[in-house]
C-alpha cells in the first residue's frame, strides 16, 4: 500500500462547563459512547481500564464505531489541561497521535482543542481528511455539549 504523507486535523469547541467536568468525561472511557459518535466501549478488548472512570497513562481503550474497532493508548495526562493518546490498532490509519487540550475561558467554561496527525493510503487521503475532520469536530462538540452545554454566540 502506498502511504500518504502526514495528514492532520485540528478542531475547536467551547463548553460552558469548567475544565474539571470536561476532564472527567475524557478520562472515563465508558462515557465516550454517551457523548460522541463512538458506538460502544469494547471492555474485553481494552486493557488497564479503571473501575472508577479515572483511566491512567498506558490504558488501552477499544472503541467500536459501526463494524470498526479501534484501539488507542493514553500517552500523557496533564489533569484538566491535556489528554493525549496514540493509535495502537486503528484500521486504515498509521502513526495516529492525538491530543485534547483544555483551556479555561474567562467565563469559567472550557475551550476544547482536539488535534491529531496520521497517515493513510494515498488513494484515500483526500476523502479521509474530509471525513476525519468532520468526525473529530463532532467528537469535540459532543464533549462540550455533554459536559455542560455549548457556548451560544449571538
Tab-separated table of C-alpha atoms in Angstrom:
chain	number	residue	atom	x	y	z
A	1	UNK	CA	0.000	0.000	0.000
A	2	UNK	CA	1.316	3.419	-0.900
A	3	UNK	CA	1.033	5.661	2.151
A	4	UNK	CA	0.344	9.379	2.155
A	5	UNK	CA	2.456	11.901	3.976
A	6	UNK	CA	1.337	13.041	7.384
A	7	UNK	CA	-2.217	14.374	7.482
A	8	UNK	CA	-3.776	16.315	10.346
A	9	UNK	CA	-6.957	17.673	11.836
A	10	UNK	CA	-7.470	20.456	14.355
A	11	UNK	CA	-10.937	21.265	15.703
A	12	UNK	CA	-12.194	23.522	18.469
A	13	UNK	CA	-15.366	23.579	20.561
A	14	UNK	CA	-16.339	25.556	23.632
A	15	UNK	CA	-18.374	24.407	26.601
A	16	UNK	CA	-19.974	26.338	29.431
A	17	UNK	CA	-18.688	23.594	31.768
A	18	UNK	CA	-15.456	24.062	33.731
A	19	UNK	CA	-12.340	22.087	32.688
A	20	UNK	CA	-12.851	19.615	35.578
A	21	UNK	CA	-16.191	18.469	34.132
A	22	UNK	CA	-14.773	18.072	30.620
A	23	UNK	CA	-11.703	16.281	32.003
A	24	UNK	CA	-13.823	13.747	33.912
A	25	UNK	CA	-15.553	12.722	30.677
A	26	UNK	CA	-12.267	12.339	28.772
A	27	UNK	CA	-10.806	10.073	31.457
A	28	UNK	CA	-13.863	7.828	31.693
A	29	UNK	CA	-13.847	5.626	28.582
A	30	UNK	CA	-17.324	4.339	29.478
A	31	UNK	CA	-18.738	7.850	28.956
A	32	UNK	CA	-17.458	8.225	25.377
A	33	UNK	CA	-20.369	6.393	23.669
A	34	UNK	CA	-22.786	8.705	25.523
A	35	UNK	CA	-21.389	11.989	24.181
A	36	UNK	CA	-19.568	11.015	20.997
A	37	UNK	CA	-20.059	9.251	17.681
A	38	UNK	CA	-18.350	6.186	19.186
A	39	UNK	CA	-20.846	3.327	19.295
A	40	UNK	CA	-19.504	1.386	22.263
A	41	UNK	CA	-16.549	0.683	24.513
A	42	UNK	CA	-15.302	-2.868	23.966
A	43	UNK	CA	-14.253	-3.695	27.527
A	44	UNK	CA	-12.940	-7.193	26.724
A	45	UNK	CA	-10.610	-5.803	24.039
A	46	UNK	CA	-9.398	-2.931	26.268
A	47	UNK	CA	-6.535	-3.080	28.781
A	48	UNK	CA	-5.979	-1.216	32.033
A	49	UNK	CA	-9.406	0.420	32.302
A	50	UNK	CA	-10.042	1.910	35.717
A	51	UNK	CA	-13.200	0.815	37.528
A	52	UNK	CA	-13.667	4.361	38.846
A	53	UNK	CA	-13.506	6.048	35.428
A	54	UNK	CA	-10.038	7.508	36.048
A	55	UNK	CA	-8.022	5.788	33.309
A	56	UNK	CA	-4.255	6.254	33.543
A	57	UNK	CA	-1.356	6.584	31.107
A	58	UNK	CA	-0.881	3.232	29.386
A	59	UNK	CA	-4.559	2.229	29.396
A	60	UNK	CA	-5.667	0.890	26.009
A	61	UNK	CA	-9.261	1.659	25.118
A	62	UNK	CA	-11.051	-0.262	22.378
A	63	UNK	CA	-13.958	1.613	20.803
A	64	UNK	CA	-16.423	0.269	18.242
A	65	UNK	CA	-17.945	2.567	15.650
A	66	UNK	CA	-20.145	0.589	13.286
A	67	UNK	CA	-18.160	-2.525	12.337
A	68	UNK	CA	-14.776	-0.940	13.053
A	69	UNK	CA	-12.933	-1.381	16.351
A	70	UNK	CA	-10.054	0.985	17.118
A	71	UNK	CA	-7.611	0.663	19.990
A	72	UNK	CA	-5.978	3.763	21.451
A	73	UNK	CA	-3.410	4.036	24.251
A	74	UNK	CA	-3.339	7.003	26.621
A	75	UNK	CA	0.166	8.501	26.365
A	76	UNK	CA	0.007	11.643	28.521
A	77	UNK	CA	-2.262	13.194	31.117
A	78	UNK	CA	-1.930	16.725	32.426
A	79	UNK	CA	-5.032	16.976	34.645
A	80	UNK	CA	-7.655	19.383	33.350
A	81	UNK	CA	-5.249	20.549	30.617
A	82	UNK	CA	-4.103	17.822	28.219
A	83	UNK	CA	-5.242	14.316	27.315
A	84	UNK	CA	-3.037	12.598	24.706
A	85	UNK	CA	-3.290	9.214	23.023
A	86	UNK	CA	-1.930	7.149	20.142
A	87	UNK	CA	-3.387	4.558	17.841
A	88	UNK	CA	-2.448	1.004	18.781
A	89	UNK	CA	-4.723	-0.680	16.250
A	90	UNK	CA	-6.552	1.777	14.014
A	91	UNK	CA	-7.754	0.270	10.732
A	92	UNK	CA	-6.790	2.348	7.693
A	93	UNK	CA	-4.559	4.774	9.662
A	94	UNK	CA	-0.869	4.586	10.555
A	95	UNK	CA	1.102	6.589	13.103
A	96	UNK	CA	-2.029	8.100	14.676
A	97	UNK	CA	-1.335	10.528	17.535
A	98	UNK	CA	-3.793	12.979	19.044
A	99	UNK	CA	-4.399	15.214	21.998
A	100	UNK	CA	-7.254	17.102	23.563
A	101	UNK	CA	-6.144	20.402	25.079
A	102	UNK	CA	-8.418	22.158	27.564
A	103	UNK	CA	-8.223	25.832	28.427
A	104	UNK	CA	-10.443	27.619	30.896
A	105	UNK	CA	-12.273	30.547	29.331
A	106	UNK	CA	-12.766	33.889	31.113
A	107	UNK	CA	-16.393	32.968	31.908
A	108	UNK	CA	-15.371	29.717	33.622
A	109	UNK	CA	-16.139	27.449	30.668
A	110	UNK	CA	-13.718	25.371	28.625
A	111	UNK	CA	-12.151	25.742	25.196
A	112	UNK	CA	-11.592	22.245	23.781
A	113	UNK	CA	-8.951	21.808	21.080
A	114	UNK	CA	-8.840	18.282	19.634
A	115	UNK	CA	-5.998	17.755	17.177
A	116	UNK	CA	-4.035	14.896	15.705
A	117	UNK	CA	-1.797	13.548	12.974
A	118	UNK	CA	-1.942	10.301	10.987
A	119	UNK	CA	-1.102	8.666	7.666
A	120	UNK	CA	-3.401	6.738	5.303
A	121	UNK	CA	-3.194	5.130	1.874
A	122	UNK	CA	-2.551	7.645	-0.901
A	123	UNK	CA	-5.775	6.829	-2.725
A	124	UNK	CA	-7.918	7.619	0.316
A	125	UNK	CA	-6.047	10.618	1.752
A	126	UNK	CA	-8.382	13.355	0.491
A	127	UNK	CA	-11.644	11.650	1.481
A	128	UNK	CA	-10.235	10.534	4.821
A	129	UNK	CA	-9.025	14.056	5.605
A	130	UNK	CA	-12.556	15.390	4.997
A	131	UNK	CA	-14.238	12.559	6.952
A	132	UNK	CA	-11.920	12.611	9.954
A	133	UNK	CA	-12.062	16.400	10.388
A	134	UNK	CA	-15.870	16.181	10.441
A	135	UNK	CA	-15.881	13.156	12.767
A	136	UNK	CA	-13.492	14.816	15.228
A	137	UNK	CA	-15.428	18.095	15.152
A	138	UNK	CA	-18.493	16.080	16.204
A	139	UNK	CA	-16.430	14.456	18.970
A	140	UNK	CA	-15.360	17.852	20.339
A	141	UNK	CA	-18.833	19.403	20.147
A	142	UNK	CA	-20.384	16.288	21.685
A	143	UNK	CA	-17.935	16.501	24.578
A	144	UNK	CA	-18.637	20.226	25.005
A	145	UNK	CA	-22.381	19.740	24.955
A	146	UNK	CA	-22.491	16.794	27.317
A	147	UNK	CA	-20.144	18.403	29.833
A	148	UNK	CA	-22.321	21.450	30.300
A	149	UNK	CA	-23.695	22.724	27.067
A	150	UNK	CA	-22.056	24.503	24.175
A	151	UNK	CA	-21.448	28.212	24.418
A	152	UNK	CA	-24.030	30.042	22.343
A	153	UNK	CA	-22.805	33.008	20.350
A	154	UNK	CA	-25.315	35.704	19.257
